Coordinates of C-alpha atoms in Angstrom, one line a residue:
Chain A
M389 CA 0.0 0.0 0.0
S390 CA 2.5 2.6 1.1
G391 CA 5.0 2.0 -1.7
T392 CA 8.6 3.1 -1.0
L393 CA 10.0 5.9 1.1
D394 CA 13.1 7.6 -0.2
I395 CA 14.8 8.2 3.1
S396 CA 17.9 9.8 1.6
A397 CA 15.8 12.4 -0.2
L398 CA 13.7 13.0 2.9
Q399 CA 16.9 13.4 5.0
E400 CA 18.3 15.9 2.5
R401 CA 15.1 18.0 2.6
L402 CA 15.1 17.9 6.4
R403 CA 18.7 19.0 6.5
R404 CA 17.9 22.0 4.3
F405 CA 14.7 22.8 6.3
A406 CA 16.8 22.9 9.5
A407 CA 19.6 24.9 8.0
D408 CA 17.2 27.5 6.5
R409 CA 15.9 28.1 10.0
D410 CA 19.2 27.8 11.9
W411 CA 17.7 24.9 13.8
E412 CA 20.7 22.5 13.6
Q413 CA 21.7 23.8 17.0
F414 CA 18.6 22.2 18.5
H415 CA 18.9 18.9 16.6
S416 CA 21.3 17.0 18.8
P417 CA 20.5 13.2 18.8
K418 CA 19.4 13.6 22.4
N419 CA 16.8 16.3 21.6
L420 CA 15.6 14.5 18.5
A421 CA 15.0 11.3 20.5
M422 CA 13.0 13.4 22.9
A423 CA 11.0 15.0 20.1
L424 CA 10.3 11.6 18.5
S425 CA 9.0 10.2 21.8
V426 CA 6.7 13.2 22.2
E427 CA 5.2 12.5 18.8
A428 CA 4.8 8.8 19.7
A429 CA 2.9 9.9 22.8
E430 CA 0.6 12.1 20.6
L431 CA -0.2 8.9 18.8
V432 CA -0.9 7.1 22.0
E433 CA -3.1 10.0 23.1
I434 CA -5.4 9.5 20.2
F435 CA -6.0 5.9 21.2
Q436 CA -6.0 6.1 25.0
W437 CA -9.7 6.1 25.7
L438 CA -10.7 4.0 22.7
T439 CA -11.3 0.3 23.0
E440 CA -9.1 -1.9 20.9
A441 CA -12.0 -2.5 18.5
Q442 CA -12.7 1.2 18.2
S443 CA -9.0 1.8 17.4
A444 CA -9.4 -0.3 14.3
E445 CA -12.5 1.6 13.1
L446 CA -11.5 5.2 13.1
D447 CA -13.6 8.0 11.7
D448 CA -12.0 10.1 8.9
R449 CA -11.0 12.9 11.2
T450 CA -9.3 10.7 13.7
R451 CA -7.6 8.7 11.0
A452 CA -6.2 11.9 9.5
A453 CA -4.9 12.9 13.0
V454 CA -3.2 9.5 13.2
A455 CA -1.7 10.0 9.7
E456 CA -0.2 13.3 10.8
E457 CA 1.4 11.8 14.0
I458 CA 2.8 8.9 12.0
A459 CA 4.4 11.4 9.6
D460 CA 5.9 13.3 12.6
V461 CA 7.4 10.1 13.9
Q462 CA 8.8 9.1 10.5
I463 CA 10.3 12.6 10.0
Y464 CA 12.1 12.6 13.4
L465 CA 13.2 9.1 12.9
A466 CA 14.8 9.9 9.5
R467 CA 16.4 13.1 11.0
L468 CA 17.8 11.2 14.0
A469 CA 19.2 8.4 11.8
D470 CA 20.8 11.1 9.6
R471 CA 22.5 12.8 12.5
L472 CA 24.0 9.5 13.6
S473 CA 24.7 8.1 10.1
I474 CA 22.5 5.1 10.8
D475 CA 21.1 3.3 7.8
I476 CA 17.4 2.6 8.5
P477 CA 16.8 -0.1 5.9
E478 CA 19.9 -1.9 7.0
A479 CA 18.9 -1.6 10.7
V480 CA 15.4 -2.9 9.9
E481 CA 16.8 -5.8 8.0
A482 CA 19.1 -6.7 10.9
K483 CA 16.2 -6.4 13.4
L484 CA 13.9 -8.6 11.3
A485 CA 16.5 -11.3 11.3
L486 CA 17.0 -11.0 15.0
N487 CA 13.2 -11.2 15.7
A488 CA 12.9 -14.3 13.5
R489 CA 15.5 -16.1 15.7
K490 CA 14.2 -14.7 18.9
Y491 CA 10.5 -15.7 18.3
P492 CA 10.4 -19.0 16.5
A493 CA 6.8 -19.4 15.2
D494 CA 6.4 -22.9 16.7
E495 CA 7.3 -21.8 20.2
V496 CA 5.5 -18.5 20.6
R497 CA 2.3 -19.1 18.6
G498 CA -0.7 -17.3 20.1
S499 CA 1.2 -16.3 23.2
A500 CA 1.8 -12.8 24.4
A501 CA 3.8 -14.0 27.4
K502 CA 6.9 -14.6 25.4
R503 CA 6.6 -11.1 23.9
S504 CA 6.1 -9.1 27.1
G505 CA 8.6 -6.6 28.0
H506 CA 9.6 -8.3 31.2
E507 CA 10.4 -11.6 29.4
E508 CA 11.9 -9.8 26.4
R509 CA 14.6 -7.9 28.3
Chain B
M400 CA 22.8 7.6 3.2
S401 CA 19.9 5.3 4.0
G402 CA 18.7 4.8 0.5
T403 CA 15.0 3.8 0.1
L404 CA 12.8 1.8 2.3
D405 CA 10.3 -0.5 0.6
I406 CA 7.5 0.0 3.1
S407 CA 5.0 -2.2 1.2
A408 CA 7.4 -5.1 1.2
L409 CA 8.2 -4.6 4.9
Q410 CA 4.5 -4.5 5.7
E411 CA 3.9 -7.7 3.8
R412 CA 6.7 -9.4 5.8
L413 CA 5.3 -8.1 9.1
R414 CA 1.9 -9.4 8.2
R415 CA 3.3 -12.8 7.6
F416 CA 5.4 -12.7 10.7
A417 CA 2.3 -11.9 12.8
A418 CA 0.1 -14.5 11.1
D419 CA 2.7 -17.3 11.5
R420 CA 2.7 -16.6 15.3
D421 CA -1.1 -15.9 15.6
W422 CA -0.2 -12.4 16.8
E423 CA -2.8 -10.5 14.8
Q424 CA -5.0 -10.7 17.9
F425 CA -2.5 -8.5 19.7
H426 CA -2.0 -6.0 16.9
S427 CA -4.8 -3.6 17.4
P428 CA -3.8 0.0 16.4
K429 CA -4.2 0.9 20.1
N430 CA -1.7 -1.8 21.1
L431 CA 0.7 -1.0 18.3
A432 CA 0.7 2.7 19.2
M433 CA 1.6 1.7 22.8
A434 CA 4.4 -0.6 21.6
L435 CA 5.8 2.1 19.3
S436 CA 5.9 4.6 22.2
V437 CA 7.7 2.0 24.3
E438 CA 10.4 1.6 21.7
A439 CA 10.7 5.4 21.4
A440 CA 11.3 5.5 25.1
E441 CA 14.0 2.9 24.8
L442 CA 15.7 5.4 22.4
V443 CA 15.3 8.2 25.0
E444 CA 16.7 5.9 27.7
I445 CA 20.0 5.6 25.8
F446 CA 20.4 9.4 25.7
Q447 CA 18.9 10.4 29.0
W448 CA 22.2 10.9 31.0
L449 CA 24.3 12.0 28.1
T450 CA 25.0 15.6 27.3
E451 CA 23.8 16.8 23.9
A452 CA 27.5 16.8 22.8
Q453 CA 28.0 13.2 23.9
S454 CA 24.8 12.2 22.2
A455 CA 26.4 13.2 18.9
E456 CA 29.6 11.2 19.5
L457 CA 28.5 7.7 20.4
D458 CA 30.8 4.8 20.8
D459 CA 30.1 1.8 18.5
R460 CA 28.2 -0.2 21.1
T461 CA 25.8 2.6 21.9
R462 CA 25.4 3.5 18.3
A463 CA 24.4 -0.1 17.6
A464 CA 21.9 0.0 20.4
V465 CA 20.4 3.2 18.9
A466 CA 20.2 1.5 15.4
E467 CA 18.3 -1.4 16.9
E468 CA 15.8 0.9 18.6
I469 CA 15.4 3.0 15.5
A470 CA 14.6 -0.3 13.6
D471 CA 12.0 -1.2 16.3
V472 CA 10.3 2.2 15.9
Q473 CA 10.3 1.9 12.1
I474 CA 8.9 -1.6 12.2
Y475 CA 6.0 -0.7 14.5
L476 CA 5.3 2.5 12.5
A477 CA 5.0 0.4 9.3
R478 CA 2.8 -2.1 11.0
L479 CA 0.5 0.5 12.5
A480 CA 0.2 2.3 9.2
D481 CA -0.6 -1.0 7.6
R482 CA -3.4 -1.8 10.0
L483 CA -5.0 1.6 9.3
S484 CA -4.3 1.7 5.6
I485 CA -2.3 4.9 6.1
D486 CA 0.2 5.7 3.3
I487 CA 3.4 6.8 5.0
P488 CA 5.1 8.5 2.1
E489 CA 1.9 10.4 1.4
A490 CA 1.5 11.4 5.0
V491 CA 5.1 12.6 5.2
E492 CA 4.7 14.7 2.1
A493 CA 1.6 16.3 3.5
K494 CA 3.3 17.0 6.8
L495 CA 6.4 18.6 5.2
A496 CA 4.1 20.9 3.2
L497 CA 2.3 21.8 6.5
N498 CA 5.6 22.5 8.3
A499 CA 6.8 24.7 5.5
R500 CA 3.7 26.9 5.9
K501 CA 3.7 26.8 9.7
Y502 CA 7.4 27.7 10.2
P503 CA 8.4 30.3 7.6
A504 CA 12.2 30.5 7.6
D505 CA 12.2 34.3 7.9
E506 CA 10.0 34.3 11.0
V507 CA 11.4 31.5 13.1
R508 CA 15.1 31.6 12.3
G509 CA 17.2 30.5 15.3
S510 CA 14.3 30.5 17.6
A511 CA 13.1 27.5 19.5
A512 CA 10.3 29.5 21.1
K513 CA 8.1 29.2 18.0
R514 CA 8.7 25.5 18.0
S515 CA 7.9 24.7 21.6
G516 CA 5.0 22.4 22.3
H517 CA 3.0 25.0 24.1
E518 CA 3.2 27.4 21.2
E519 CA 2.8 24.8 18.6
R520 CA -0.5 23.3 19.8
Chain C
M60 CA -5.4 2.7 51.0
S61 CA -2.1 4.4 50.3
G62 CA -2.0 6.7 53.2
T63 CA 0.1 9.8 52.9
L64 CA 3.4 10.3 51.2
D65 CA 5.9 12.6 52.9
I66 CA 7.2 14.3 49.8
S67 CA 9.6 16.6 51.6
A68 CA 11.3 13.7 53.4
L69 CA 11.5 11.7 50.1
Q70 CA 13.1 14.7 48.3
E71 CA 15.6 15.1 51.1
R72 CA 16.6 11.4 50.8
L73 CA 16.8 11.7 47.0
R74 CA 19.0 14.7 47.4
R75 CA 21.4 12.8 49.7
F76 CA 21.3 9.7 47.4
A77 CA 22.4 11.8 44.4
A78 CA 25.0 13.8 46.4
D79 CA 26.6 10.6 47.7
R80 CA 27.0 9.4 44.1
D81 CA 28.0 12.7 42.6
W82 CA 24.9 12.4 40.4
E83 CA 23.6 15.9 40.7
Q84 CA 25.5 16.7 37.5
F85 CA 23.0 14.3 35.6
H86 CA 19.9 15.6 37.3
S87 CA 19.0 18.6 35.2
P88 CA 15.2 19.0 35.0
K89 CA 15.5 18.1 31.3
N90 CA 17.2 14.8 32.1
L91 CA 14.8 14.0 34.9
A92 CA 11.8 14.6 32.7
M93 CA 13.4 12.2 30.2
A94 CA 14.0 9.6 32.9
L95 CA 10.4 10.0 34.2
S96 CA 9.0 9.4 30.7
V97 CA 11.1 6.3 30.3
E98 CA 9.7 4.9 33.6
A99 CA 6.2 5.7 32.4
A100 CA 6.9 3.8 29.2
E101 CA 8.0 0.8 31.3
L102 CA 4.6 0.9 32.9
V103 CA 3.0 1.0 29.4
E104 CA 5.1 -1.9 28.3
I105 CA 3.7 -4.2 31.0
F106 CA 0.2 -3.5 29.7
Q107 CA 0.7 -3.3 26.0
W108 CA -0.4 -6.8 25.0
L109 CA -3.0 -7.2 27.7
T110 CA -6.6 -6.6 27.1
E111 CA -8.2 -3.9 29.3
A112 CA -9.9 -6.6 31.3
Q113 CA -6.7 -8.5 31.8
S114 CA -5.0 -5.3 33.0
A115 CA -7.4 -5.1 35.9
E116 CA -6.7 -8.7 36.9
L117 CA -2.9 -9.0 37.2
D118 CA -1.1 -12.0 38.7
D119 CA 1.1 -11.3 41.7
R120 CA 4.3 -11.1 39.7
T121 CA 3.0 -8.6 37.2
R122 CA 1.4 -6.6 39.9
A123 CA 4.8 -6.4 41.7
A124 CA 6.4 -5.2 38.5
V125 CA 3.7 -2.5 38.2
A126 CA 4.3 -1.4 41.8
E127 CA 8.0 -1.1 41.0
E128 CA 7.5 1.1 38.0
I129 CA 4.9 3.2 39.9
A130 CA 7.6 3.8 42.5
D131 CA 10.1 4.8 39.8
V132 CA 7.7 7.4 38.4
Q133 CA 6.9 8.7 41.9
I134 CA 10.6 9.0 42.7
Y135 CA 11.5 10.9 39.5
L136 CA 8.4 13.1 39.9
A137 CA 9.5 14.1 43.4
R138 CA 13.1 14.7 42.3
L139 CA 12.0 16.8 39.3
A140 CA 9.6 18.9 41.5
D141 CA 12.4 19.4 44.0
R142 CA 14.9 20.7 41.4
L143 CA 12.3 23.3 40.2
S144 CA 10.9 24.1 43.7
I145 CA 7.4 23.0 42.5
D146 CA 5.1 22.1 45.3
I147 CA 3.3 18.9 44.3
P148 CA 0.3 19.0 46.6
E149 CA -0.3 22.6 45.7
A150 CA 0.0 21.8 42.0
V151 CA -2.4 18.8 42.3
E152 CA -4.9 21.0 44.2
A153 CA -4.8 23.6 41.4
K154 CA -5.2 21.0 38.7
L155 CA -8.2 19.3 40.4
A156 CA -9.9 22.7 40.5
L157 CA -9.1 23.3 36.9
N158 CA -10.4 19.8 35.9
A159 CA -13.7 20.4 37.8
R160 CA -14.3 23.6 35.8
K161 CA -13.1 22.0 32.5
Y162 CA -15.2 18.9 32.7
P163 CA -18.6 19.7 34.2
A164 CA -20.2 16.4 35.2
D165 CA -23.5 17.2 33.5
E166 CA -21.9 17.9 30.1
V167 CA -19.3 15.2 29.8
R168 CA -21.1 12.2 31.4
G169 CA -20.1 8.9 29.8
S170 CA -18.4 10.6 26.9
A171 CA -14.7 10.1 26.1
A172 CA -14.9 12.5 23.2
K173 CA -14.7 15.6 25.4
R174 CA -11.6 14.1 27.0
S175 CA -9.7 13.2 23.9
G176 CA -6.4 14.9 23.5
H177 CA -7.4 16.6 20.3
E178 CA -10.4 18.3 21.9
E179 CA -8.6 19.0 25.1
R180 CA -5.7 20.9 23.7
Chain D
M844 CA 9.2 22.1 50.4
S845 CA 6.3 20.1 49.1
G846 CA 5.1 18.8 52.5
T847 CA 3.0 15.7 52.5
L848 CA 0.5 14.4 49.9
D849 CA -2.6 12.7 51.2
I850 CA -2.8 10.0 48.6
S851 CA -5.8 8.2 50.1
A852 CA -7.8 11.4 50.1
L853 CA -6.7 12.2 46.6
Q854 CA -7.7 8.7 45.4
E855 CA -11.1 9.1 47.0
R856 CA -11.7 12.4 45.2
L857 CA -10.6 10.9 41.9
R858 CA -12.9 8.0 42.4
R859 CA -15.8 10.4 42.9
F860 CA -14.7 12.6 40.0
A861 CA -14.8 9.6 37.7
A862 CA -18.0 8.2 39.1
D863 CA -19.8 11.5 38.7
R864 CA -18.9 11.5 35.0
D865 CA -19.4 7.8 34.4
W866 CA -15.7 7.6 33.4
E867 CA -14.9 4.4 35.4
Q868 CA -15.5 2.6 32.1
F869 CA -12.4 4.3 30.6
H870 CA -10.2 3.9 33.6
S871 CA -8.7 0.4 33.1
P872 CA -5.2 0.2 34.3
K873 CA -4.1 -0.2 30.7
N874 CA -5.7 3.1 29.7
L875 CA -4.5 4.9 32.8
A876 CA -0.9 3.8 32.1
M877 CA -1.3 5.2 28.6
A878 CA -2.7 8.5 29.9
L879 CA 0.1 8.7 32.4
S880 CA 2.8 8.2 29.7
V881 CA 1.1 10.9 27.6
E882 CA 1.3 13.4 30.5
A883 CA 5.0 12.4 31.0
A884 CA 5.6 13.2 27.3
E885 CA 4.0 16.6 27.8
L886 CA 6.6 17.3 30.4
V887 CA 9.3 16.2 28.0
E888 CA 7.9 18.4 25.3
I889 CA 8.4 21.5 27.5
F890 CA 12.1 20.6 27.8
Q891 CA 12.9 19.2 24.4
W892 CA 14.6 22.2 22.8
L893 CA 16.0 23.7 26.0
T894 CA 19.6 23.1 27.0
E895 CA 20.1 21.4 30.4
A896 CA 21.1 24.8 31.8
Q897 CA 18.0 26.5 30.5
S898 CA 15.9 23.7 31.9
A899 CA 17.0 24.7 35.4
E900 CA 16.2 28.4 34.9
L901 CA 12.6 28.5 33.7
D902 CA 10.6 31.6 33.3
D903 CA 7.4 31.8 35.4
R904 CA 5.1 30.8 32.5
T905 CA 7.1 27.7 31.6
R906 CA 7.5 26.8 35.3
A907 CA 3.7 27.0 35.7
A908 CA 3.3 24.7 32.7
V909 CA 5.7 22.2 34.2
A910 CA 3.8 22.4 37.5
E911 CA 0.6 21.5 35.7
E912 CA 2.1 18.5 33.9
I913 CA 3.6 17.3 37.2
A914 CA 0.2 17.5 38.7
D915 CA -1.3 15.5 35.8
V916 CA 1.3 12.7 36.2
Q917 CA 0.7 12.7 40.0
I918 CA -3.1 12.4 39.5
Y919 CA -2.9 9.5 37.0
L920 CA -0.3 7.8 39.2
A921 CA -2.6 7.9 42.2
R922 CA -5.6 6.8 40.1
L923 CA -3.7 3.8 38.6
A924 CA -2.3 2.7 42.0
D925 CA -5.9 2.9 43.4
R926 CA -7.3 0.7 40.6
L927 CA -4.7 -1.9 41.3
S928 CA -4.6 -1.5 45.1
I929 CA -0.9 -0.7 45.1
D930 CA 0.3 1.3 48.1
I931 CA 2.5 4.1 46.7
P932 CA 4.5 5.0 49.9
E933 CA 5.2 1.3 50.4
A934 CA 6.3 0.8 46.8
V935 CA 8.6 3.9 47.0
E936 CA 10.1 2.6 50.2
A937 CA 10.8 -0.8 48.6
K938 CA 12.3 0.8 45.6
L939 CA 14.6 3.1 47.6
A940 CA 16.0 0.1 49.4
L941 CA 16.5 -1.7 46.1
N942 CA 18.3 1.3 44.6
A943 CA 20.6 1.6 47.6
R944 CA 21.7 -2.0 47.1
K945 CA 21.9 -1.7 43.3
Y946 CA 24.0 1.5 43.2
P947 CA 26.5 1.4 46.1
A948 CA 27.9 4.9 46.4
D949 CA 31.5 3.8 46.3
E950 CA 31.2 1.9 43.1
V951 CA 29.1 4.3 40.9
R952 CA 30.3 7.7 42.1
G953 CA 30.2 10.2 39.2
S954 CA 29.5 7.6 36.6
A955 CA 26.4 7.5 34.5
A956 CA 27.5 4.3 32.8
K957 CA 26.3 2.1 35.6
R958 CA 22.9 3.9 35.4
S959 CA 22.3 3.5 31.7
G960 CA 19.3 1.6 30.7
H961 CA 21.3 -1.0 28.9
E962 CA 23.2 -1.8 32.0
E963 CA 20.3 -1.5 34.3
R964 CA 17.9 -3.9 32.7

């Protein structure tokens, strides 16, 4: 559905956007991680009083609000990766391989227990 | 640097990964937003006691940890967008256009004030 | 159930704890806010794959994990307030008064809509 | 500075506040943990573009905004603990004892390394 995202081009545009506004001074990795987590929380905020079922059946206005927060997260994620020269597609590939080893389908089928944070860490 | 990310292909793989483990039942948009915010917080955790300067000069081990958390955020972001049929590249494009209107370079240059959450909202 | 919390005494102990470890240098309000949000995310992590019903019926081990994260949040909250000389009971009192005005019982009864972040802000 | 917080009384008021608005239906522990993390992120948002030094020298308006977010976190923390019958002062006491064992002053003095999330978990 979503096609491909040209992360290099996005990062180049974000670099120029920040430079034009003299905002590089604010864009330390520490600050960008904070900003990213704030945008993630704005996503959570949309869902916090909805049931799980309701969260899968959003009205158009709420869905548009979710799309905007998803964009914010994606933008800060690309910007943070750029500042640290981290290659997102490569990191995703490595993580998918790790997850496949960590959660063998036969062992974890249907179980959330194996996925809970306390087990996982 | 990061090239392009094939979000459609990633979403297809994540769909299969969840199906193989019977995990679709856990992947309501509400739960995925929570999981995404938890991964964002794991990014923040890496940076919380570092100075801004230190956050831009990570040792290899810490940089690898950041790459892994960035991958986790990207994975949940793709999965959430898939569950709600939200097109990430399109949402990003719309948000970049909005930001360009909202923060005219001439008016906000060098100023964080205009960007602070309390102003922004 | 929880009785009273002596926040002044807690803050005094946290001050000494930090001083004994030469950790005041890390405890800027900015860093403490980050740490607090990370602890809040660890709470979310415990609940992320549970249904709402399950979240109200925790086994002893999970309930103990929740208690520990609640303590972490309370500790960082007291420490942050101390660093900024913010009086927690006074701030809570002011916020309760504000909420009573903002959400008149007759108008918002049973409705989450009026509470959603997008309305609220 | 902050004196004592009567958590039992606060919880009783929050119970009544929710009951008067028929909001108990929304207050599952899962949802309250989400709401708490959103309020924690609103705290982070205030600090995200400030330097650590600036974060310790807030103007009155920003300090008032911080006080309001601190109150929100305290309120949701008390409400969540109430829903799970967790005793906050007791949980704090247990955590302080654990931290004293986990971070012996002689071993961790001046070092953030021992405190980083990756070590800690």
